[in-house]
Structures are given as C-alpha cells and as structure tokens.
Coordinates of C-alpha atoms in Angstrom, one line a residue:
X157 CA -14.8 80.0 -9.4
X158 CA -10.8 80.8 -10.1
X159 CA -9.9 84.4 -9.1
X160 CA -7.5 86.7 -11.4
X161 CA -5.1 89.2 -9.7
X162 CA -5.6 92.5 -10.1
X163 CA -2.4 92.9 -12.5
X164 CA -3.7 90.5 -14.6
X165 CA -7.4 91.8 -15.2
X166 CA -5.3 95.3 -15.6
X167 CA -2.9 94.2 -18.4
X168 CA -5.8 91.7 -20.0
X169 CA -7.9 95.1 -20.4
X170 CA -5.1 97.0 -22.0
X171 CA -4.2 94.3 -24.4
X172 CA -7.7 93.8 -25.2
X173 CA -8.3 97.6 -26.3
X174 CA -5.1 97.8 -28.4
X175 CA -6.3 94.9 -30.2
X176 CA -9.9 96.3 -31.0
X177 CA -8.4 99.9 -31.7
X178 CA -6.1 98.0 -34.2
X179 CA -8.6 96.3 -35.8
X180 CA -11.2 98.9 -36.0
X181 CA -8.6 101.1 -37.3
X182 CA -7.8 98.5 -40.1
X183 CA -11.0 97.7 -41.7
X184 CA -12.0 95.7 -44.5
X185 CA -10.0 97.3 -47.3
X186 CA -10.4 94.7 -50.2
X187 CA -13.7 94.6 -51.8
X188 CA -12.4 91.3 -53.1
X189 CA -12.0 88.9 -50.4
X190 CA -13.3 88.0 -46.9
X191 CA -10.1 89.1 -44.9
X192 CA -8.2 92.3 -45.1
X193 CA -5.0 90.9 -44.1
X194 CA -4.4 87.6 -45.5
X195 CA -4.9 86.2 -42.3
X196 CA -2.6 88.0 -39.7
X197 CA -3.0 87.3 -36.5
X198 CA -2.6 89.4 -33.3
X199 CA 1.2 89.0 -33.3
X200 CA 1.3 90.3 -36.8
X201 CA 2.1 87.1 -38.4
X202 CA 0.2 84.8 -40.8
X203 CA -2.3 82.4 -39.8
X204 CA -1.6 79.0 -40.7
X205 CA -3.7 78.4 -44.6
X206 CA -4.0 75.4 -46.2
X207 CA -4.9 76.5 -50.0
X208 CA -6.7 74.4 -52.1
X209 CA -5.9 73.9 -55.9
X210 CA -8.7 72.3 -58.0
X211 CA -8.0 71.7 -61.9
X212 CA -8.7 68.6 -64.2
X213 CA -6.2 66.1 -64.6
X214 CA -6.4 62.3 -64.7
X215 CA -5.8 60.6 -60.9
X216 CA -2.3 60.3 -60.1
X217 CA -1.1 57.8 -57.7
X218 CA 1.4 59.8 -56.1
X219 CA -0.9 63.1 -55.9
X220 CA -0.1 63.2 -52.1
X221 CA 3.2 62.6 -51.9
X222 CA 3.5 65.1 -54.5
X223 CA 1.8 67.7 -52.4
X224 CA 3.6 66.7 -49.5
X225 CA 7.2 67.8 -51.3
X226 CA 5.2 71.0 -52.1
X227 CA 4.7 72.0 -48.4
X228 CA 7.8 71.2 -47.0
X229 CA 9.3 73.4 -50.2
X230 CA 6.9 76.4 -49.3
X231 CA 7.6 75.8 -45.3
X232 CA 11.4 75.8 -45.6
X233 CA 11.3 78.8 -48.1
X234 CA 9.0 81.0 -47.6
X235 CA 8.1 80.6 -44.0
X236 CA 6.6 83.9 -43.7
X237 CA 4.0 83.0 -45.8
X238 CA 3.1 80.8 -43.3
X239 CA 1.0 78.6 -46.5
X240 CA 0.2 75.1 -47.4
X241 CA -1.4 73.4 -50.6
X242 CA -4.0 70.9 -50.9
X243 CA -4.1 69.6 -54.5
X244 CA -7.5 68.4 -55.3
X245 CA -7.3 67.0 -59.5
X246 CA -10.9 66.2 -60.7
X247 CA -11.0 63.7 -64.0
X248 CA -12.0 65.5 -66.8
X249 CA -15.3 63.2 -67.5
X250 CA -16.1 64.5 -63.9
X251 CA -14.9 68.2 -64.0
X252 CA -18.5 69.9 -65.0
X253 CA -20.6 68.1 -63.0
X254 CA -18.3 68.4 -60.2
X255 CA -17.1 71.8 -60.5
X256 CA -20.8 72.8 -60.8
X257 CA -21.6 71.0 -57.9
X258 CA -18.8 72.4 -55.4
X259 CA -19.4 76.3 -56.5
X260 CA -23.5 75.8 -56.1
X261 CA -22.8 74.1 -52.7
X262 CA -20.4 76.8 -51.2
X263 CA -17.7 73.8 -51.1
X264 CA -14.4 75.8 -49.7
X265 CA -11.9 75.9 -52.1
X266 CA -9.5 78.5 -53.3
X267 CA -7.5 78.4 -57.2
X268 CA -9.4 76.9 -60.0
X269 CA -8.4 76.3 -63.2
X270 CA -10.6 78.3 -65.6
X271 CA -10.9 79.1 -69.4
X272 CA -13.2 80.3 -72.1
X273 CA -13.5 77.1 -73.1
X274 CA -14.1 75.1 -69.9
X275 CA -17.4 77.5 -68.4
X276 CA -15.3 80.8 -67.4
X277 CA -18.1 83.0 -68.7
X278 CA -20.6 80.8 -66.6
X279 CA -18.6 81.1 -63.9
X280 CA -18.1 84.8 -64.2
X281 CA -22.0 85.0 -64.7
X282 CA -23.0 83.3 -61.6
X283 CA -20.8 84.7 -58.8
X284 CA -18.9 81.9 -58.5
X285 CA -15.1 83.5 -59.3
X286 CA -13.8 86.3 -57.3
X287 CA -12.6 90.2 -58.8
X288 CA -9.0 90.1 -58.8
X289 CA -8.0 93.5 -59.4
X290 CA -6.9 94.3 -55.7
X291 CA -5.3 91.4 -55.0
X292 CA -3.5 91.6 -58.1
X293 CA -1.9 95.1 -57.2
X294 CA -0.9 93.6 -53.8
X295 CA 0.3 90.4 -54.0
X296 CA 0.9 89.2 -57.7
X297 CA 4.2 91.2 -58.6
X298 CA 5.8 88.4 -60.4
X299 CA 2.2 87.8 -62.5
X300 CA 2.5 91.5 -63.1
X301 CA 6.1 91.2 -64.5
X302 CA 5.2 88.9 -67.4
X303 CA 1.4 89.5 -67.9
X304 CA 0.6 93.4 -67.2
X305 CA -0.4 93.5 -70.9
X306 CA -2.8 90.5 -71.4
X307 CA -5.3 90.7 -68.7
X308 CA -7.8 92.5 -70.6
X309 CA -9.7 89.0 -71.8
X310 CA -10.6 88.1 -68.2
X311 CA -12.1 91.0 -67.6
X312 CA -15.9 91.0 -67.1
X313 CA -17.7 94.4 -66.3
X314 CA -14.1 96.3 -66.3
X315 CA -13.2 93.7 -63.4
X316 CA -10.8 91.2 -63.8
X317 CA -11.9 87.3 -63.0
X318 CA -8.5 85.1 -64.5
X319 CA -4.7 85.1 -64.4
X320 CA -3.6 84.0 -67.7
X321 CA -0.8 81.4 -67.5
X322 CA 2.5 83.0 -69.7
X323 CA 2.7 80.8 -72.5
X324 CA 2.3 81.6 -76.5
X325 CA 0.2 83.5 -77.5
X326 CA -1.4 81.7 -80.0
X327 CA -1.6 77.9 -81.0
X328 CA -0.7 76.6 -84.5
X329 CA -3.4 73.9 -85.3
X330 CA -2.8 71.3 -88.0
X331 CA -2.5 67.1 -87.9
X332 CA -0.2 64.9 -85.8
X333 CA 0.3 61.5 -87.5
X334 CA 1.5 57.8 -86.8
X335 CA 5.0 58.2 -88.3
X336 CA 5.2 54.2 -88.8
X337 CA 1.8 54.4 -90.9
X338 CA 2.8 57.4 -92.4
X339 CA 6.2 55.7 -93.8
X340 CA 4.3 52.3 -94.2
X341 CA 2.1 54.0 -96.8
X342 CA 4.3 56.3 -98.4
X343 CA 2.0 59.3 -97.6
X344 CA 2.9 62.2 -99.5
X345 CA 2.5 65.1 -96.2
X346 CA 3.4 67.9 -98.8
X347 CA 0.0 67.9 -100.0
X348 CA -0.9 69.7 -96.9
X349 CA 0.5 73.2 -98.4
X350 CA -2.8 73.9 -99.0
X351 CA -4.1 74.2 -95.4
X352 CA -7.2 72.2 -96.5
X353 CA -8.2 69.4 -94.2
X354 CA -10.0 67.8 -97.2
X355 CA -6.6 66.3 -98.5
X356 CA -6.2 64.3 -95.3
X357 CA -9.3 62.2 -96.7
X358 CA -7.7 59.9 -99.4
X359 CA -5.0 58.9 -96.4
X360 CA -8.3 58.0 -94.5
X361 CA -9.8 55.6 -97.1
X362 CA -6.2 53.9 -97.8
X363 CA -6.1 53.1 -93.6
X364 CA -9.9 52.3 -93.4
X365 CA -9.4 49.6 -96.1
X366 CA -5.8 48.1 -94.5
X367 CA -6.1 48.5 -91.1
X368 CA -9.0 47.3 -89.7
X369 CA -7.3 47.8 -85.8
X370 CA -6.6 51.4 -86.6
X371 CA -9.0 54.3 -86.4
X372 CA -8.4 56.5 -89.3
X373 CA -8.8 60.0 -87.6
X374 CA -9.5 60.0 -84.0
X375 CA -12.0 62.5 -81.9
X376 CA -11.9 64.0 -79.8
X377 CA -10.0 66.7 -81.8
X378 CA -12.5 69.4 -82.1
X379 CA -11.0 70.2 -85.6
X380 CA -14.4 72.2 -85.9
X381 CA -13.5 74.5 -83.0
X382 CA -9.7 74.5 -83.4
X383 CA -9.3 74.3 -87.4
X384 CA -12.4 75.9 -88.2
X385 CA -13.1 78.3 -85.7
X386 CA -10.0 80.3 -85.3
X387 CA -9.2 79.3 -88.8
X388 CA -12.2 81.1 -90.5
X389 CA -13.3 83.6 -88.4
X390 CA -12.2 86.6 -85.6
X391 CA -14.4 85.6 -82.4
X392 CA -16.8 88.4 -80.7
X393 CA -18.4 86.8 -78.3
X394 CA -20.0 83.0 -78.0
X395 CA -21.3 81.9 -81.4
X396 CA -21.0 85.5 -82.6
X397 CA -17.9 85.6 -85.2
X398 CA -16.7 87.8 -88.0
X399 CA -16.0 85.5 -90.7
X400 CA -12.6 86.1 -92.4
X401 CA -14.1 85.8 -96.3
X402 CA -16.7 88.2 -95.1
X403 CA -17.4 90.3 -98.8
X404 CA -16.4 94.0 -98.8
X405 CA -18.3 96.4 -96.5
X406 CA -19.1 93.4 -94.1
X407 CA -15.8 93.2 -92.6
X408 CA -17.5 93.8 -89.1
X409 CA -20.5 92.6 -89.2
X410 CA -21.0 90.1 -86.7
X411 CA -23.0 86.7 -87.7
X412 CA -23.4 83.3 -86.2
X413 CA -20.8 80.7 -86.9
X414 CA -23.1 78.1 -87.1
X415 CA -25.0 79.8 -89.7
X416 CA -21.9 80.4 -92.0
X417 CA -21.7 78.1 -95.2
X418 CA -18.1 77.2 -94.1
X419 CA -19.2 75.4 -90.8
X420 CA -22.1 73.5 -92.7
X421 CA -19.0 72.8 -95.5
X422 CA -17.0 71.1 -92.6
X423 CA -19.8 69.9 -90.2
X424 CA -20.6 67.7 -93.6
X425 CA -17.3 66.5 -94.2
X426 CA -17.1 65.2 -90.1
X427 CA -20.5 63.2 -91.0
X428 CA -19.2 61.7 -94.4
X429 CA -16.1 60.6 -92.7
X430 CA -18.2 59.3 -89.6
X431 CA -20.5 57.5 -92.2
X432 CA -17.3 56.0 -93.8
X433 CA -16.1 55.1 -90.7
X434 CA -12.8 56.9 -90.4
X435 CA -13.9 58.8 -87.3
X436 CA -14.2 56.6 -83.8
X437 CA -17.5 56.0 -82.6
X438 CA -16.7 56.6 -78.9
X439 CA -15.8 60.1 -80.0
X440 CA -18.1 62.1 -77.5
X441 CA -17.1 59.8 -74.5
X442 CA -16.6 61.9 -71.7
X443 CA -12.6 62.4 -70.6
X444 CA -11.7 60.5 -73.8
X445 CA -8.2 60.5 -74.0
X446 CA -7.3 60.7 -77.5
X447 CA -3.4 59.6 -77.5
X448 CA -3.8 56.9 -75.7
X449 CA -5.3 54.9 -78.7
X450 CA -1.9 56.5 -80.7
X451 CA 0.2 54.4 -77.6
X452 CA -1.6 51.8 -78.2
X453 CA -1.0 51.7 -82.2
X454 CA -5.0 52.4 -82.8
X455 CA -4.9 55.7 -84.2
X456 CA -3.5 57.1 -87.6
X457 CA -4.6 60.7 -87.6
X458 CA -6.1 63.7 -85.1
X459 CA -6.2 67.5 -84.9
X460 CA -4.4 68.6 -82.6
X461 CA -2.6 71.7 -81.3
X462 CA 0.9 71.6 -82.8
X463 CA 4.5 71.7 -81.2
X464 CA 5.6 75.2 -81.5
X465 CA 9.1 74.6 -83.4
X466 CA 11.6 76.3 -85.1
X467 CA 10.8 77.5 -88.7
X468 CA 6.8 76.3 -88.2
X469 CA 5.5 76.4 -91.6
X470 CA 2.1 75.5 -92.5
X471 CA 2.3 72.2 -94.8
X472 CA 5.6 71.8 -93.5
X473 CA 5.7 68.3 -91.6
X474 CA 8.3 67.8 -88.6
X475 CA 8.5 64.9 -85.6
X476 CA 5.9 66.4 -82.6
X477 CA 8.8 65.9 -79.6
X478 CA 5.9 66.4 -77.2
X479 CA 4.0 64.0 -78.1
X480 CA 6.2 61.4 -79.1
X481 CA 7.4 61.7 -75.8
X482 CA 4.2 61.2 -73.8
X483 CA 2.8 58.4 -76.1
X484 CA 5.9 56.0 -76.3
X485 CA 5.6 56.2 -80.1
X486 CA 6.5 58.8 -83.3
X487 CA 4.2 61.2 -84.4
X488 CA 4.7 63.7 -87.3
X489 CA 3.0 67.3 -87.5
X490 CA 1.6 69.0 -90.5
X491 CA 0.3 73.0 -89.2
X492 CA -2.5 74.0 -91.0
X493 CA -3.0 77.1 -89.8
X494 CA -0.9 79.4 -87.5
X495 CA -3.3 82.2 -85.4
X496 CA -3.4 85.7 -85.5
X497 CA -3.1 87.4 -82.1
X498 CA -6.9 87.1 -80.2
X499 CA -8.3 88.5 -77.6
X500 CA -9.6 84.8 -76.8
X501 CA -6.6 83.1 -76.4
X502 CA -5.3 85.4 -73.6
X503 CA -8.1 83.7 -71.5
X504 CA -7.6 80.6 -72.9
X505 CA -5.5 78.8 -69.8
X506 CA -5.8 80.6 -66.6
X507 CA -6.3 80.7 -62.9
X508 CA -9.2 82.0 -61.3
X509 CA -9.8 82.4 -57.5
X510 CA -13.1 80.8 -55.8
X511 CA -16.0 83.2 -53.9
X512 CA -15.8 80.5 -51.0
X513 CA -12.1 81.0 -50.1
X514 CA -11.7 81.9 -46.4
X515 CA -8.4 83.9 -47.4
X516 CA -8.0 85.5 -50.8
X517 CA -5.0 87.1 -50.1
X518 CA -3.0 84.1 -49.4
X519 CA -4.6 82.4 -52.7
X520 CA -3.0 84.9 -54.5
X521 CA 0.4 85.1 -52.4
X522 CA 1.0 81.5 -53.9
X523 CA -0.1 81.9 -57.3
X524 CA 2.4 84.6 -57.7
X525 CA 4.9 82.4 -56.7
X526 CA 4.2 80.1 -60.0
X527 CA 5.3 83.1 -61.8
X528 CA 8.9 83.1 -60.1
X529 CA 9.7 80.0 -58.5
X530 CA 11.1 77.5 -60.9
X531 CA 10.9 74.3 -58.6
X532 CA 7.9 74.7 -56.9
X533 CA 6.5 74.7 -60.6
X534 CA 8.9 71.8 -61.1
X535 CA 7.3 69.9 -58.1
X536 CA 3.4 70.2 -59.5
X537 CA 4.2 69.6 -63.3
X538 CA 6.9 67.2 -62.8
X539 CA 7.2 65.6 -59.3
X540 CA 9.9 64.7 -56.7
X541 CA 13.2 64.5 -58.3
X542 CA 14.5 60.9 -58.6
X543 CA 11.2 59.1 -58.1
X544 CA 9.1 60.3 -60.8
X545 CA 11.8 62.1 -63.1
X546 CA 15.6 62.7 -63.4
X547 CA 17.7 65.7 -65.2
X548 CA 19.5 64.4 -67.7
X549 CA 21.9 67.1 -69.8
X550 CA 19.1 69.8 -68.0
X551 CA 16.0 67.8 -69.6
X552 CA 13.3 66.0 -67.4
X553 CA 13.3 62.0 -68.0
X554 CA 11.7 59.5 -66.5
X555 CA 13.5 57.8 -64.1
X556 CA 15.1 54.2 -65.8
X557 CA 11.9 51.3 -65.8
X558 CA 9.3 53.9 -65.5
X559 CA 7.2 54.7 -68.1
X560 CA 4.4 57.5 -67.9
X561 CA 1.9 55.2 -66.8
X562 CA 3.9 53.1 -64.0
X563 CA 6.1 56.4 -62.6
X564 CA 3.2 57.2 -60.7
X565 CA 3.1 61.1 -61.5
X566 CA 3.0 62.3 -64.6
X567 CA 0.7 65.1 -64.9
X568 CA 0.7 67.3 -68.2
X569 CA -0.2 70.2 -66.2
X570 CA 2.3 72.7 -67.6
X571 CA 0.2 74.7 -69.7
X572 CA -2.4 75.2 -66.1
X573 CA -0.6 77.9 -64.1
X574 CA 2.4 80.3 -64.0
X575 CA 4.9 81.0 -65.9
X576 CA 5.2 78.3 -68.4
X577 CA 8.6 79.7 -70.1
X578 CA 10.6 78.7 -66.4
X579 CA 9.7 74.8 -67.0
X580 CA 12.1 72.1 -67.7
X581 CA 11.2 70.7 -71.3
X582 CA 11.0 66.8 -71.4
X583 CA 14.1 64.2 -72.8
X584 CA 12.5 63.9 -76.7
X585 CA 11.6 67.7 -76.8
X586 CA 13.6 70.8 -78.6
X587 CA 15.5 71.9 -75.9
X588 CA 15.4 75.3 -77.1
X589 CA 11.4 74.7 -77.1
X590 CA 10.6 78.1 -75.0
X591 CA 13.0 80.1 -77.0
X592 CA 10.8 78.7 -79.9
X593 CA 7.8 80.6 -78.0
X594 CA 9.5 83.5 -78.1
X595 CA 10.1 83.7 -81.9
X596 CA 6.4 82.8 -82.7
X597 CA 5.2 85.2 -80.0
X598 CA 6.6 88.0 -82.3
X599 CA 5.0 86.2 -85.2
X600 CA 1.5 85.9 -83.7
X601 CA 1.8 89.3 -82.4
X602 CA 2.8 90.9 -85.9
X603 CA -1.0 89.4 -87.1
X604 CA -3.9 90.5 -84.8
X605 CA -7.0 89.9 -85.1
X606 CA -9.4 92.6 -86.2
X607 CA -10.9 93.1 -82.9
X608 CA -7.9 92.4 -80.5
X609 CA -8.9 93.5 -77.4
X610 CA -12.6 93.6 -77.7
X611 CA -14.0 92.0 -74.7
X612 CA -17.7 91.4 -74.8
X613 CA -19.6 92.4 -71.8
X614 CA -22.3 89.4 -71.2
X615 CA -24.2 91.2 -68.5
X616 CA -27.2 92.7 -70.6
X617 CA -27.8 89.2 -72.1
X618 CA -26.3 86.5 -69.4
X619 CA -29.3 84.5 -69.1
X620 CA -29.7 84.3 -72.7
X621 CA -26.1 83.2 -73.1
X622 CA -26.7 80.4 -70.3
X623 CA -29.7 79.7 -72.6
X624 CA -27.6 79.3 -76.0
X625 CA -25.3 77.4 -74.3
X626 CA -27.8 74.8 -72.8
X627 CA -29.3 74.7 -76.8
X628 CA -26.0 73.9 -78.1
X629 CA -25.2 71.1 -75.5
X630 CA -27.7 69.1 -77.5
X631 CA -26.2 69.3 -80.4
X632 CA -23.1 70.4 -80.7
X633 CA -20.7 67.5 -79.6
X634 CA -22.5 65.2 -82.2
X635 CA -21.7 68.1 -85.1
X636 CA -18.2 67.8 -84.5
X637 CA -17.6 64.1 -84.3
X638 CA -19.8 64.0 -87.2
X639 CA -22.0 61.5 -85.9
X640 CA -25.0 63.9 -86.8
X641 CA -26.3 64.9 -90.0
X642 CA -25.4 68.8 -90.1
X643 CA -28.2 69.4 -93.2
X644 CA -30.9 67.9 -90.8
X645 CA -29.6 68.8 -87.2
X646 CA -28.2 72.2 -87.8
X647 CA -31.3 73.6 -88.5
X648 CA -32.8 72.5 -85.2
X649 CA -29.6 73.8 -83.4
X650 CA -30.3 77.0 -84.9
X651 CA -34.3 77.1 -84.2
X652 CA -33.4 76.1 -80.3
X653 CA -31.1 79.6 -80.2
X654 CA -33.3 81.4 -81.7
X655 CA -36.0 80.4 -79.0
X656 CA -33.4 80.7 -76.5
X657 CA -33.1 84.5 -77.6
X658 CA -30.2 84.5 -80.5
X659 CA -31.3 87.2 -82.1
X660 CA -31.2 89.4 -79.5
X661 CA -27.7 88.1 -78.4
X662 CA -26.5 88.5 -81.9
X663 CA -27.8 92.6 -81.6
X664 CA -26.1 93.2 -78.6
X665 CA -22.8 91.3 -79.6
X666 CA -23.3 94.3 -82.8
X667 CA -24.0 97.1 -80.6
X668 CA -20.9 96.4 -78.2
X669 CA -18.5 95.7 -81.5
X670 CA -19.6 98.8 -83.3
X671 CA -19.1 101.3 -79.7
X672 CA -16.1 99.4 -79.3
X673 CA -14.4 100.4 -83.2
X674 CA -15.8 104.0 -82.1
X675 CA -13.7 104.5 -79.3
X676 CA -11.0 102.6 -80.4
X677 CA -11.0 104.7 -84.2
X678 CA -11.0 101.3 -85.5

C-alpha cells in the first residue's frame, strides 16, 4: 500500500474538519428541495447541472440543435450558474399518459409545463410538484418583478406550486373562419354582434351542402369549455360554478355546471350539429390539431381564443394574424365574448418543478432567466437565427423557401414559459401585439369575477375530485364534440358523479366560498 507523508495526512485531516464544520453549520435550509445550496461544490462554485424541461409539443426535427444552441448561450452568458438544459417535448396525444408514468415511476426531471386544464390539480394532489415559495423568494427576482400579484391561483394549502407565464390576463373567445369561404358565399359576419354561437348554424348548412371536402365546424375547439364555461359562469372549483344569470339572491349559490340549463342547451346544439354532419367525426382523437385542417383548406369554422388586437369588440370581424401566419391561409376572427378577470386564468399556463428534481434551486434559477432574457426566450420559442428564422423589420420570419413544416423548428411554445411580452412577433402579426396585450389587460382588470382571488382548497375532498374527474372522462369529450346525445348521457354522467361524491364536494365548495366571502367582506 502506498504510504502518505505526515504533512499530507495532517493537511487532509484539517481540510476534512473544515468541510464538515461548514456543512454542519449550513444544514438544509430549504424545505422545498433536496439540496440546500443549488448544488455547491467544496470550492464554493456550482456543480454542473442539467435541467430537464418537459413540455407538450409536436415533435420538432431540430430540437437537439436548438438544445445545443441554448446550452452554448447559457455557458457563455451565465457561467456562474453552470447549468445546461435538456429539452424533452412530449407529443400532445401522449402527454397525459407519459407524464403520469414519469411521475409515478419517479423519473428525474425538473421543469414541467402545467395548467389547470392539464392536470395541475391532480399533480399537486398526488404530490408530484414541489412547493415553490422559498425557491421563488431566493432565486426568482425577475419572475416577481412581473408576476408578484398573480400567484394566488396556483396556491394550494397556502403553498405555491406553479409560476404563471406573464401574458394576457384573459382570453377573448370567438369564431375563426376561412376568409376564402366567407368571401365565396358572401356571409354577413355582423350577425355575431349578438355574441351567440347559434347564429353560425345557417352558414354551416351552406358549407355542408356546397363544399363536400370541407368540415363546416372543426373540433377540438371545445366551445362548451371556452365559450360556455367562461362566458356563462364564474368558476369556483372543478364542476362548481356561479352562473352569471343566477336569480336574485342566488348569486353566490354554487351549482354543478353540468346541471345548468345553459350547458344542456349548448350540448344539444353540438349534438344536433354532429348529427347534421357539421362536426368532424374524429373530434375525440387524441392530439388532433384542428388548424391542420385549415392549412389543408378542409375547414370552414372553429371556436378559438382570439388574437388580441387593437379595438377588439364582440361581433367585430377582423383578420387573425397568428393563425393566418401559421396555417398559410387567411383566417378571420369574430369575438363572441371577452373575459372578466378570473383567478383560474392565472393558472392556465404555468411552470412547475418536479419532486424528482435533484436541484430545484437550479431549476428556479433557470426559470427566472426566461422572465428577463429575450435571447434565451427566442432560442426556445423560435430556434436558431438564420436556420429557423430571420428577422425582418424586427419581426420573426421564415427563411426563404421554408415553411412551418419544413423549417425544422416551429414549436409555437411562446405561451408556455417566461415573460411573453419580451417575445418577438412573427411577420403577419401586429407589430404592436404586446402593446395590445397591455391595453387588453387594463380592460379585463376592470371587470373582475365575483370571486376573483378565491382559491379552492382541495385537501378535504381530494379523493372525491379524482373520482369526479374519472367519471367525467367517460362522457366529457363525447358531449363537447356532439357525439353523445346529452338528453340520454348527461343524466348518466351526473349519476356517476353523485356516486363519486358530487354532493359532498359541492357542499365543501359552498362552505369554503362562504368563509372566503365573510373573511373578505364580499
């Protein structure tokens, strides 16, 4: 065995004592994470760490190339963080099953896109996400600079589990049309000043009778979620809502959204349209992209979130720049409703940190960069300049001879992470898009939901909520797409939800809402 000199042994012993003293004093100061110092090594620097980013997206040929470019940029610009990224996009059709498996198996990953419409509640309930309060306070100054007033919607049990993308405060919903077909049949879109989707039916009939290769009304677009849900109710929790047309004295009485007359009315309308051949038969196919049908000129109309443009008004037709650009065909939009300020909107696009992260501090450090660094955002959202895009008059354009399908990287992820108002606009979009957002946000903020700021605590009924979601899965898609007769199937759904504990859940929602109103003098 090789012998050590006495001086070497003494020096080693002293260094070991110093190291043990330092680690003993520092302890584990973060209750949110598995490490206390962002992966510090003995010399005081940060050890190399790879942050795995998981998000829903169609496969992109050049994801690895963009990942390399992001890592080169991070190494050059933020060497003190010693962080790299691994991009792990998951196709929309496989998202739920695959992420559930990743969480159940304990697979290591760090940042994950999450939303109240994409299993956020279940992820929190199952303990798959870490609380972020301490991490945000220490490592998220640029997040707090723009988002500090919008965290409540992502809190559960008083702890924060998601970081909201800084973006528009609401979504106007309405109809999107093929301009070519609107012009061909001289459709008068001013009828939609009523804000009523039923006024679309005569146009669908014309398209059905005269355009055999065109789907009159393309789903998935979920008009019952967007147009009905946000347009008819103030959300409380899950299926518990406050209808806007509630009778005097019942304004704060929670009801099951599936049992309201308005839901039945719209479900019957969708079913009628489906029977008449107005709605595509593949509407419930997982991962179906309705805009691909517009791109192929096989669609006439759909329900969608509207582009936020200057002078946005209900029933006022205008070009829809974002979808015209992405589909390569002219799209017209007609808003049917404009959001009120809803707590749930603040949980509609978020980033969470997985409980399997080996360095949650570094994950938060990286996330914070997306709220201040336009270059990093541009790499993730648009790819490598010169290969995936060029700048023309300060806007993103495709390189000559390239399309969104052939360019290799066209993810459309701008809404998923960071400060969206830092992003470039695309050629074809209004260059003032984000200024329009600021004007729109002021308009939305003036019309608050009756229960803005209320966040339901699911803990007392978390098992019931899982059972309710399982019951809804059997019927929800079929009802929204018109494939199920609501007069036959809606009572079956309600019965299954009652068997799953609906009444107990509704009582708990009412109790929490009453207590919140009392505490807030509402």
